């Protein structure tokens, strides 16, 4: 069949006709066809979800991971005015970009800042697909979003970070720990939240850093520190009590301020 006929099939109101078009694009003769890739990607902008879904399935028949044209065409829709189109583009981007592609990582992380909560949720899930084995670029991009003045962006960045790395991942721990010295207490609080999720359990250095914030002037920082200690320590109640006691002695100038809180 001609390209025009297959595209019309994808746009059909009838599911069986859409399915026939999808299967037809699976023929080897269409593999990597640039005109077909461009034409199908246009349908990602269709307002009807069933047609967008058919377009994604057809595109998966036409292109493989690493296909530059497909990746460019899909990423070009990430900034579309319609939130559902942005979601579709984000969801299928990982199928075509090369793992670890820095621009794709930045594109997905930019969507973590989207005004639409559904777009942010899709971006959080999609990041793992594009990040690849070396997580450093994605970690750095997420840490920039952890410093956002918008609480919903900080929360989404935290969720993405927790999904991306394993507990104890040194590069993530180091990047998040650096944010404890941020001027904004809200950023300090989300850094503590992140340490509680990705820090290695019973790590003496992390527990010491977290404990130092247990008596912070900002209530959000205090609460985050207490929660992080619960997640990091096998005896969280003892660590919290020790941290409070240490902070009291630090304020009074007592020698007890030299106590090793992680000991």
PDB file of C-alpha atoms in Angstrom:
ATOM      1  CA  UNK A   1       0.000   0.000   0.000  1.00  0.00           C
ATOM      2  CA  UNK A   2       0.993   3.603  -0.436  1.00  0.00           C
ATOM      3  CA  UNK A   3       2.221   5.714   2.475  1.00  0.00           C
ATOM      4  CA  UNK A   4      -0.804   7.989   2.208  1.00  0.00           C
ATOM      5  CA  UNK A   5      -3.194   5.033   2.494  1.00  0.00           C
ATOM      6  CA  UNK A   6      -1.405   3.633   5.543  1.00  0.00           C
ATOM      7  CA  UNK A   7      -1.403   7.006   7.269  1.00  0.00           C
ATOM      8  CA  UNK A   8      -5.135   7.302   6.605  1.00  0.00           C
ATOM      9  CA  UNK A   9      -5.501   3.855   8.145  1.00  0.00           C
ATOM     10  CA  UNK A  10      -3.762   5.015  11.310  1.00  0.00           C
ATOM     11  CA  UNK A  11      -6.176   7.960  11.479  1.00  0.00           C
ATOM     12  CA  UNK A  12      -9.241   5.763  11.076  1.00  0.00           C
ATOM     13  CA  UNK A  13     -12.035   5.812  13.613  1.00  0.00           C
ATOM     14  CA  UNK A  14     -12.041   2.003  13.489  1.00  0.00           C
ATOM     15  CA  UNK A  15      -9.594   0.023  15.568  1.00  0.00           C
ATOM     16  CA  UNK A  16      -9.276  -2.843  13.077  1.00  0.00           C
ATOM     17  CA  UNK A  17      -8.237  -0.450  10.297  1.00  0.00           C
ATOM     18  CA  UNK A  18      -5.671   1.177  12.553  1.00  0.00           C
ATOM     19  CA  UNK A  19      -4.312  -2.255  13.451  1.00  0.00           C
ATOM     20  CA  UNK A  20      -4.014  -3.235   9.784  1.00  0.00           C
ATOM     21  CA  UNK A  21      -2.002  -0.096   9.091  1.00  0.00           C
ATOM     22  CA  UNK A  22       0.272  -0.793  12.060  1.00  0.00           C
ATOM     23  CA  UNK A  23       0.901  -4.331  10.835  1.00  0.00           C
ATOM     24  CA  UNK A  24       1.536  -3.103   7.288  1.00  0.00           C
ATOM     25  CA  UNK A  25       4.250  -0.766   8.548  1.00  0.00           C
ATOM     26  CA  UNK A  26       5.871  -3.854  10.034  1.00  0.00           C
ATOM     27  CA  UNK A  27       6.797  -5.038   6.549  1.00  0.00           C
ATOM     28  CA  UNK A  28      10.564  -4.937   6.061  1.00  0.00           C
ATOM     29  CA  UNK A  29      10.215  -2.707   3.038  1.00  0.00           C
ATOM     30  CA  UNK A  30       9.151   0.152   5.338  1.00  0.00           C
ATOM     31  CA  UNK A  31      11.952  -0.241   7.887  1.00  0.00           C
ATOM     32  CA  UNK A  32      13.825   3.030   8.307  1.00  0.00           C
ATOM     33  CA  UNK A  33      11.802   4.797   5.599  1.00  0.00           C
ATOM     34  CA  UNK A  34      12.359   8.490   6.304  1.00  0.00           C
ATOM     35  CA  UNK A  35       9.161   9.757   4.672  1.00  0.00           C
ATOM     36  CA  UNK A  36       7.118   7.225   6.631  1.00  0.00           C
ATOM     37  CA  UNK A  37       8.820   8.146   9.908  1.00  0.00           C
ATOM     38  CA  UNK A  38       8.099  11.843   9.384  1.00  0.00           C
ATOM     39  CA  UNK A  39       4.487  11.215   8.338  1.00  0.00           C
ATOM     40  CA  UNK A  40       3.749   8.926  11.285  1.00  0.00           C
ATOM     41  CA  UNK A  41       5.358  11.314  13.771  1.00  0.00           C
ATOM     42  CA  UNK A  42       2.936  14.022  12.678  1.00  0.00           C
ATOM     43  CA  UNK A  43       0.157  11.833  14.092  1.00  0.00           C
ATOM     44  CA  UNK A  44       1.728  12.045  17.547  1.00  0.00           C
ATOM     45  CA  UNK A  45       0.158  15.517  17.602  1.00  0.00           C
ATOM     46  CA  UNK A  46      -3.334  14.153  16.969  1.00  0.00           C
ATOM     47  CA  UNK A  47      -5.767  15.122  19.769  1.00  0.00           C
ATOM     48  CA  UNK A  48      -7.302  11.617  19.834  1.00  0.00           C
ATOM     49  CA  UNK A  49      -5.397   9.229  22.162  1.00  0.00           C
ATOM     50  CA  UNK A  50      -6.178   6.098  20.125  1.00  0.00           C
ATOM     51  CA  UNK A  51      -4.616   7.652  17.021  1.00  0.00           C
ATOM     52  CA  UNK A  52      -1.546   8.797  18.955  1.00  0.00           C
ATOM     53  CA  UNK A  53      -1.215   5.258  20.312  1.00  0.00           C
ATOM     54  CA  UNK A  54      -1.458   3.801  16.808  1.00  0.00           C
ATOM     55  CA  UNK A  55       1.195   6.250  15.607  1.00  0.00           C
ATOM     56  CA  UNK A  56       3.584   5.191  18.373  1.00  0.00           C
ATOM     57  CA  UNK A  57       3.051   1.512  17.549  1.00  0.00           C
ATOM     58  CA  UNK A  58       3.617   2.149  13.857  1.00  0.00           C
ATOM     59  CA  UNK A  59       6.738   4.186  14.579  1.00  0.00           C
ATOM     60  CA  UNK A  60       8.091   1.295  16.635  1.00  0.00           C
ATOM     61  CA  UNK A  61       7.754  -0.860  13.515  1.00  0.00           C
ATOM     62  CA  UNK A  62       9.555   1.703  11.366  1.00  0.00           C
ATOM     63  CA  UNK A  63      12.466   2.715  13.583  1.00  0.00           C
ATOM     64  CA  UNK A  64      14.803   1.169  16.123  1.00  0.00           C
ATOM     65  CA  UNK A  65      16.659   2.599  19.113  1.00  0.00           C
ATOM     66  CA  UNK A  66      19.333   4.957  17.878  1.00  0.00           C
ATOM     67  CA  UNK A  67      17.376   6.114  14.835  1.00  0.00           C
ATOM     68  CA  UNK A  68      18.302   9.797  14.786  1.00  0.00           C
ATOM     69  CA  UNK A  69      15.407  10.941  12.618  1.00  0.00           C
ATOM     70  CA  UNK A  70      12.780   9.234  14.780  1.00  0.00           C
ATOM     71  CA  UNK A  71      14.398  10.588  17.943  1.00  0.00           C
ATOM     72  CA  UNK A  72      14.490  14.125  16.552  1.00  0.00           C
ATOM     73  CA  UNK A  73      10.900  13.977  15.315  1.00  0.00           C
ATOM     74  CA  UNK A  74       9.636  12.708  18.671  1.00  0.00           C
ATOM     75  CA  UNK A  75      11.683  15.125  20.788  1.00  0.00           C
ATOM     76  CA  UNK A  76      10.388  17.974  18.642  1.00  0.00           C
ATOM     77  CA  UNK A  77       6.899  17.261  20.026  1.00  0.00           C
ATOM     78  CA  UNK A  78       7.945  17.465  23.677  1.00  0.00           C
ATOM     79  CA  UNK A  79       7.223  21.190  23.677  1.00  0.00           C
ATOM     80  CA  UNK A  80       3.793  20.823  22.058  1.00  0.00           C
ATOM     81  CA  UNK A  81       1.038  23.066  23.430  1.00  0.00           C
ATOM     82  CA  UNK A  82      -1.226  20.081  24.198  1.00  0.00           C
ATOM     83  CA  UNK A  83      -0.213  18.283  27.424  1.00  0.00           C
ATOM     84  CA  UNK A  84      -1.372  14.872  26.197  1.00  0.00           C
ATOM     85  CA  UNK A  85       0.844  15.202  23.128  1.00  0.00           C
ATOM     86  CA  UNK A  86       3.790  16.095  25.363  1.00  0.00           C
ATOM     87  CA  UNK A  87       3.069  12.979  27.414  1.00  0.00           C
ATOM     88  CA  UNK A  88       2.999  10.745  24.331  1.00  0.00           C
ATOM     89  CA  UNK A  89       6.260  12.216  23.030  1.00  0.00           C
ATOM     90  CA  UNK A  90       8.007  11.712  26.373  1.00  0.00           C
ATOM     91  CA  UNK A  91       6.714   8.154  26.718  1.00  0.00           C
ATOM     92  CA  UNK A  92       8.036   7.029  23.339  1.00  0.00           C
ATOM     93  CA  UNK A  93      11.274   9.048  23.269  1.00  0.00           C
ATOM     94  CA  UNK A  94      13.139   6.323  25.153  1.00  0.00           C
ATOM     95  CA  UNK A  95      12.370   3.822  22.401  1.00  0.00           C
ATOM     96  CA  UNK A  96      14.454   5.685  19.847  1.00  0.00           C
ATOM     97  CA  UNK A  97      17.217   7.710  21.474  1.00  0.00           C
ATOM     98  CA  UNK A  98      20.567   6.156  22.259  1.00  0.00           C
ATOM     99  CA  UNK A  99      20.878   5.357  25.969  1.00  0.00           C
ATOM    100  CA  UNK A 100      22.681   8.133  27.779  1.00  0.00           C
ATOM    101  CA  UNK A 101      21.934  10.738  25.102  1.00  0.00           C
ATOM    102  CA  UNK A 102      22.583  13.985  26.987  1.00  0.00           C
ATOM    103  CA  UNK A 103      20.093  16.068  25.010  1.00  0.00           C
ATOM    104  CA  UNK A 104      17.349  13.495  25.535  1.00  0.00           C
ATOM    105  CA  UNK A 105      18.100  13.422  29.270  1.00  0.00           C
ATOM    106  CA  UNK A 106      17.870  17.204  29.428  1.00  0.00           C
ATOM    107  CA  UNK A 107      14.628  17.164  27.406  1.00  0.00           C
ATOM    108  CA  UNK A 108      13.007  14.712  29.804  1.00  0.00           C
ATOM    109  CA  UNK A 109      14.281  16.569  32.873  1.00  0.00           C
ATOM    110  CA  UNK A 110      12.901  19.817  31.442  1.00  0.00           C
ATOM    111  CA  UNK A 111       9.497  18.115  31.421  1.00  0.00           C
ATOM    112  CA  UNK A 112       9.882  17.508  35.153  1.00  0.00           C
ATOM    113  CA  UNK A 113       9.384  21.280  35.367  1.00  0.00           C
ATOM    114  CA  UNK A 114       6.183  21.167  33.295  1.00  0.00           C
ATOM    115  CA  UNK A 115       3.132  22.977  34.645  1.00  0.00           C
ATOM    116  CA  UNK A 116       1.000  19.898  34.005  1.00  0.00           C
ATOM    117  CA  UNK A 117       1.237  17.237  36.762  1.00  0.00           C
ATOM    118  CA  UNK A 118       0.562  14.361  34.334  1.00  0.00           C
ATOM    119  CA  UNK A 119       3.445  15.468  32.125  1.00  0.00           C
ATOM    120  CA  UNK A 120       5.714  15.600  35.182  1.00  0.00           C
ATOM    121  CA  UNK A 121       4.664  12.069  36.206  1.00  0.00           C
ATOM    122  CA  UNK A 122       5.382  10.684  32.740  1.00  0.00           C
ATOM    123  CA  UNK A 123       8.781  12.410  32.707  1.00  0.00           C
ATOM    124  CA  UNK A 124       9.663  10.891  36.080  1.00  0.00           C
ATOM    125  CA  UNK A 125       8.951   7.411  34.719  1.00  0.00           C
ATOM    126  CA  UNK A 126      10.637   8.019  31.355  1.00  0.00           C
ATOM    127  CA  UNK A 127      13.990   9.199  32.684  1.00  0.00           C
ATOM    128  CA  UNK A 128      15.212   5.669  33.431  1.00  0.00           C
ATOM    129  CA  UNK A 129      14.760   4.690  29.788  1.00  0.00           C
ATOM    130  CA  UNK A 130      16.969   7.468  28.439  1.00  0.00           C
ATOM    131  CA  UNK A 131      19.537   7.763  31.236  1.00  0.00           C
ATOM    132  CA  UNK A 132      21.543   4.646  30.386  1.00  0.00           C
ATOM    133  CA  UNK A 133      24.055   2.972  32.682  1.00  0.00           C
ATOM    134  CA  UNK A 134      26.073   6.091  33.503  1.00  0.00           C
ATOM    135  CA  UNK A 135      23.649   8.060  35.647  1.00  0.00           C
ATOM    136  CA  UNK A 136      25.904  11.088  36.185  1.00  0.00           C
ATOM    137  CA  UNK A 137      24.292  13.348  33.567  1.00  0.00           C
ATOM    138  CA  UNK A 138      20.788  12.546  34.800  1.00  0.00           C
ATOM    139  CA  UNK A 139      21.792  12.981  38.462  1.00  0.00           C
ATOM    140  CA  UNK A 140      23.274  16.386  37.729  1.00  0.00           C
ATOM    141  CA  UNK A 141      20.167  17.444  35.795  1.00  0.00           C
ATOM    142  CA  UNK A 142      17.874  16.291  38.612  1.00  0.00           C
ATOM    143  CA  UNK A 143      19.914  18.077  41.269  1.00  0.00           C
ATOM    144  CA  UNK A 144      19.389  21.320  39.372  1.00  0.00           C
ATOM    145  CA  UNK A 145      15.641  20.678  39.561  1.00  0.00           C
ATOM    146  CA  UNK A 146      15.878  19.902  43.277  1.00  0.00           C
ATOM    147  CA  UNK A 147      16.861  23.571  43.645  1.00  0.00           C
ATOM    148  CA  UNK A 148      13.724  24.840  41.918  1.00  0.00           C
ATOM    149  CA  UNK A 149      11.687  27.468  43.768  1.00  0.00           C
ATOM    150  CA  UNK A 150       8.592  25.439  42.868  1.00  0.00           C
ATOM    151  CA  UNK A 151       7.778  22.689  45.410  1.00  0.00           C
ATOM    152  CA  UNK A 152       6.037  20.486  42.826  1.00  0.00           C
ATOM    153  CA  UNK A 153       9.182  20.473  40.681  1.00  0.00           C
ATOM    154  CA  UNK A 154      11.363  19.594  43.669  1.00  0.00           C
ATOM    155  CA  UNK A 155       9.021  16.712  44.533  1.00  0.00           C
ATOM    156  CA  UNK A 156       9.054  15.386  40.973  1.00  0.00           C
ATOM    157  CA  UNK A 157      12.843  15.629  40.787  1.00  0.00           C
ATOM    158  CA  UNK A 158      13.101  13.728  44.066  1.00  0.00           C
ATOM    159  CA  UNK A 159      10.779  11.002  42.783  1.00  0.00           C
ATOM    160  CA  UNK A 160      12.834  10.693  39.601  1.00  0.00           C
ATOM    161  CA  UNK A 161      16.087  10.484  41.545  1.00  0.00           C
ATOM    162  CA  UNK A 162      14.761   7.731  43.801  1.00  0.00           C
ATOM    163  CA  UNK A 163      13.634   5.737  40.761  1.00  0.00           C
ATOM    164  CA  UNK A 164      16.922   6.320  38.967  1.00  0.00           C
ATOM    165  CA  UNK A 165      19.562   5.240  41.479  1.00  0.00           C
ATOM    166  CA  UNK A 166      20.095   2.463  43.981  1.00  0.00           C
ATOM    167  CA  UNK A 167      20.460   3.233  47.665  1.00  0.00           C
ATOM    168  CA  UNK A 168      24.073   4.059  48.414  1.00  0.00           C
ATOM    169  CA  UNK A 169      24.970   5.260  44.891  1.00  0.00           C
ATOM    170  CA  UNK A 170      27.977   7.439  45.703  1.00  0.00           C
ATOM    171  CA  UNK A 171      27.576  10.015  42.925  1.00  0.00           C
ATOM    172  CA  UNK A 172      23.951  10.669  43.864  1.00  0.00           C
ATOM    173  CA  UNK A 173      24.763  10.876  47.580  1.00  0.00           C
ATOM    174  CA  UNK A 174      27.593  13.346  46.953  1.00  0.00           C
ATOM    175  CA  UNK A 175      25.461  15.543  44.699  1.00  0.00           C
ATOM    176  CA  UNK A 176      22.567  15.629  47.143  1.00  0.00           C
ATOM    177  CA  UNK A 177      24.796  16.181  50.176  1.00  0.00           C
ATOM    178  CA  UNK A 178      26.193  19.310  48.527  1.00  0.00           C
ATOM    179  CA  UNK A 179      22.675  20.769  48.544  1.00  0.00           C
ATOM    180  CA  UNK A 180      22.574  20.714  52.347  1.00  0.00           C
ATOM    181  CA  UNK A 181      24.504  23.978  52.218  1.00  0.00           C
ATOM    182  CA  UNK A 182      22.041  25.637  49.851  1.00  0.00           C
ATOM    183  CA  UNK A 183      20.818  29.072  50.953  1.00  0.00           C
ATOM    184  CA  UNK A 184      17.157  28.051  50.613  1.00  0.00           C
ATOM    185  CA  UNK A 185      15.930  25.921  53.552  1.00  0.00           C
ATOM    186  CA  UNK A 186      13.330  24.329  51.278  1.00  0.00           C
ATOM    187  CA  UNK A 187      16.146  22.988  49.115  1.00  0.00           C
ATOM    188  CA  UNK A 188      17.973  21.796  52.241  1.00  0.00           C
ATOM    189  CA  UNK A 189      14.807  19.947  53.269  1.00  0.00           C
ATOM    190  CA  UNK A 190      14.416  18.168  49.925  1.00  0.00           C
ATOM    191  CA  UNK A 191      18.126  17.285  50.032  1.00  0.00           C
ATOM    192  CA  UNK A 192      17.520  15.630  53.397  1.00  0.00           C
ATOM    193  CA  UNK A 193      14.515  13.818  51.930  1.00  0.00           C
ATOM    194  CA  UNK A 194      16.737  12.580  49.124  1.00  0.00           C
ATOM    195  CA  UNK A 195      19.480  11.444  51.498  1.00  0.00           C
ATOM    196  CA  UNK A 196      16.920   9.460  53.422  1.00  0.00           C
ATOM    197  CA  UNK A 197      15.956   7.678  50.214  1.00  0.00           C
ATOM    198  CA  UNK A 198      19.330   7.165  48.483  1.00  0.00           C
ATOM    199  CA  UNK A 199      21.869   7.273  51.316  1.00  0.00           C
ATOM    200  CA  UNK A 200      23.460   4.048  52.482  1.00  0.00           C
ATOM    201  CA  UNK A 201      21.888   2.809  55.683  1.00  0.00           C
ATOM    202  CA  UNK A 202      23.995   3.303  58.820  1.00  0.00           C
ATOM    203  CA  UNK A 203      26.538   5.407  56.912  1.00  0.00           C
ATOM    204  CA  UNK A 204      28.194   7.296  59.785  1.00  0.00           C
ATOM    205  CA  UNK A 205      29.117  10.353  57.742  1.00  0.00           C
ATOM    206  CA  UNK A 206      25.623  10.802  56.307  1.00  0.00           C
ATOM    207  CA  UNK A 207      23.983  10.261  59.678  1.00  0.00           C
ATOM    208  CA  UNK A 208      26.294  12.869  61.167  1.00  0.00           C
ATOM    209  CA  UNK A 209      25.413  15.380  58.451  1.00  0.00           C
ATOM    210  CA  UNK A 210      21.700  14.717  58.809  1.00  0.00           C
ATOM    211  CA  UNK A 211      21.823  14.849  62.591  1.00  0.00           C
ATOM    212  CA  UNK A 212      23.345  18.308  62.474  1.00  0.00           C
ATOM    213  CA  UNK A 213      20.057  19.573  61.022  1.00  0.00           C
ATOM    214  CA  UNK A 214      17.750  18.109  63.632  1.00  0.00           C
ATOM    215  CA  UNK A 215      17.554  21.415  65.539  1.00  0.00           C
ATOM    216  CA  UNK A 216      17.528  23.717  62.534  1.00  0.00           C
ATOM    217  CA  UNK A 217      15.560  26.948  62.828  1.00  0.00           C
ATOM    218  CA  UNK A 218      13.410  25.950  59.850  1.00  0.00           C
ATOM    219  CA  UNK A 219      10.693  23.446  60.773  1.00  0.00           C
ATOM    220  CA  UNK A 220      10.748  21.834  57.331  1.00  0.00           C
ATOM    221  CA  UNK A 221      14.453  21.107  57.689  1.00  0.00           C
ATOM    222  CA  UNK A 222      13.965  19.669  61.182  1.00  0.00           C
ATOM    223  CA  UNK A 223      11.153  17.402  60.045  1.00  0.00           C
ATOM    224  CA  UNK A 224      13.086  16.240  57.005  1.00  0.00           C
ATOM    225  CA  UNK A 225      16.145  15.494  59.136  1.00  0.00           C
ATOM    226  CA  UNK A 226      14.099  13.435  61.594  1.00  0.00           C
ATOM    227  CA  UNK A 227      12.478  11.477  58.756  1.00  0.00           C
ATOM    228  CA  UNK A 228      15.846  10.869  57.096  1.00  0.00           C
ATOM    229  CA  UNK A 229      17.317   9.536  60.347  1.00  0.00           C
ATOM    230  CA  UNK A 230      14.417   7.105  60.596  1.00  0.00           C
ATOM    231  CA  UNK A 231      15.238   5.837  57.111  1.00  0.00           C
ATOM    232  CA  UNK A 232      19.014   5.717  57.526  1.00  0.00           C
ATOM    233  CA  UNK A 233      19.522   4.349  61.034  1.00  0.00           C
ATOM    234  CA  UNK A 234      18.730   0.947  62.478  1.00  0.00           C
ATOM    235  CA  UNK A 235      17.971   2.760  65.764  1.00  0.00           C
ATOM    236  CA  UNK A 236      16.432   6.036  64.597  1.00  0.00           C
ATOM    237  CA  UNK A 237      14.979   7.012  67.990  1.00  0.00           C
ATOM    238  CA  UNK A 238      18.415   6.899  69.599  1.00  0.00           C
ATOM    239  CA  UNK A 239      19.980   8.916  66.786  1.00  0.00           C
ATOM    240  CA  UNK A 240      17.309  11.597  66.967  1.00  0.00           C
ATOM    241  CA  UNK A 241      17.661  11.907  70.738  1.00  0.00           C
ATOM    242  CA  UNK A 242      21.440  12.066  70.439  1.00  0.00           C
ATOM    243  CA  UNK A 243      21.181  14.722  67.747  1.00  0.00           C
ATOM    244  CA  UNK A 244      18.876  16.873  69.846  1.00  0.00           C
ATOM    245  CA  UNK A 245      21.143  16.512  72.875  1.00  0.00           C
ATOM    246  CA  UNK A 246      24.217  17.368  70.833  1.00  0.00           C
ATOM    247  CA  UNK A 247      22.547  20.464  69.405  1.00  0.00           C
ATOM    248  CA  UNK A 248      21.616  21.616  72.921  1.00  0.00           C
ATOM    249  CA  UNK A 249      25.204  21.273  74.109  1.00  0.00           C
ATOM    250  CA  UNK A 250      26.546  22.989  70.995  1.00  0.00           C
ATOM    251  CA  UNK A 251      24.415  26.016  71.789  1.00  0.00           C
ATOM    252  CA  UNK A 252      25.645  26.037  75.379  1.00  0.00           C
ATOM    253  CA  UNK A 253      29.304  25.532  74.424  1.00  0.00           C
ATOM    254  CA  UNK A 254      29.554  22.273  76.377  1.00  0.00           C
ATOM    255  CA  UNK A 255      32.428  19.821  75.664  1.00  0.00           C
ATOM    256  CA  UNK A 256      29.738  17.236  74.933  1.00  0.00           C
ATOM    257  CA  UNK A 257      29.410  18.935  71.561  1.00  0.00           C
ATOM    258  CA  UNK A 258      32.339  16.810  70.469  1.00  0.00           C
ATOM    259  CA  UNK A 259      30.232  13.657  70.874  1.00  0.00           C
ATOM    260  CA  UNK A 260      30.292  11.359  67.864  1.00  0.00           C
ATOM    261  CA  UNK A 261      26.640  11.190  66.912  1.00  0.00           C
ATOM    262  CA  UNK A 262      27.170   8.245  64.593  1.00  0.00           C
ATOM    263  CA  UNK A 263      28.975   6.197  67.183  1.00  0.00           C
TER     264      UNK A 263
END
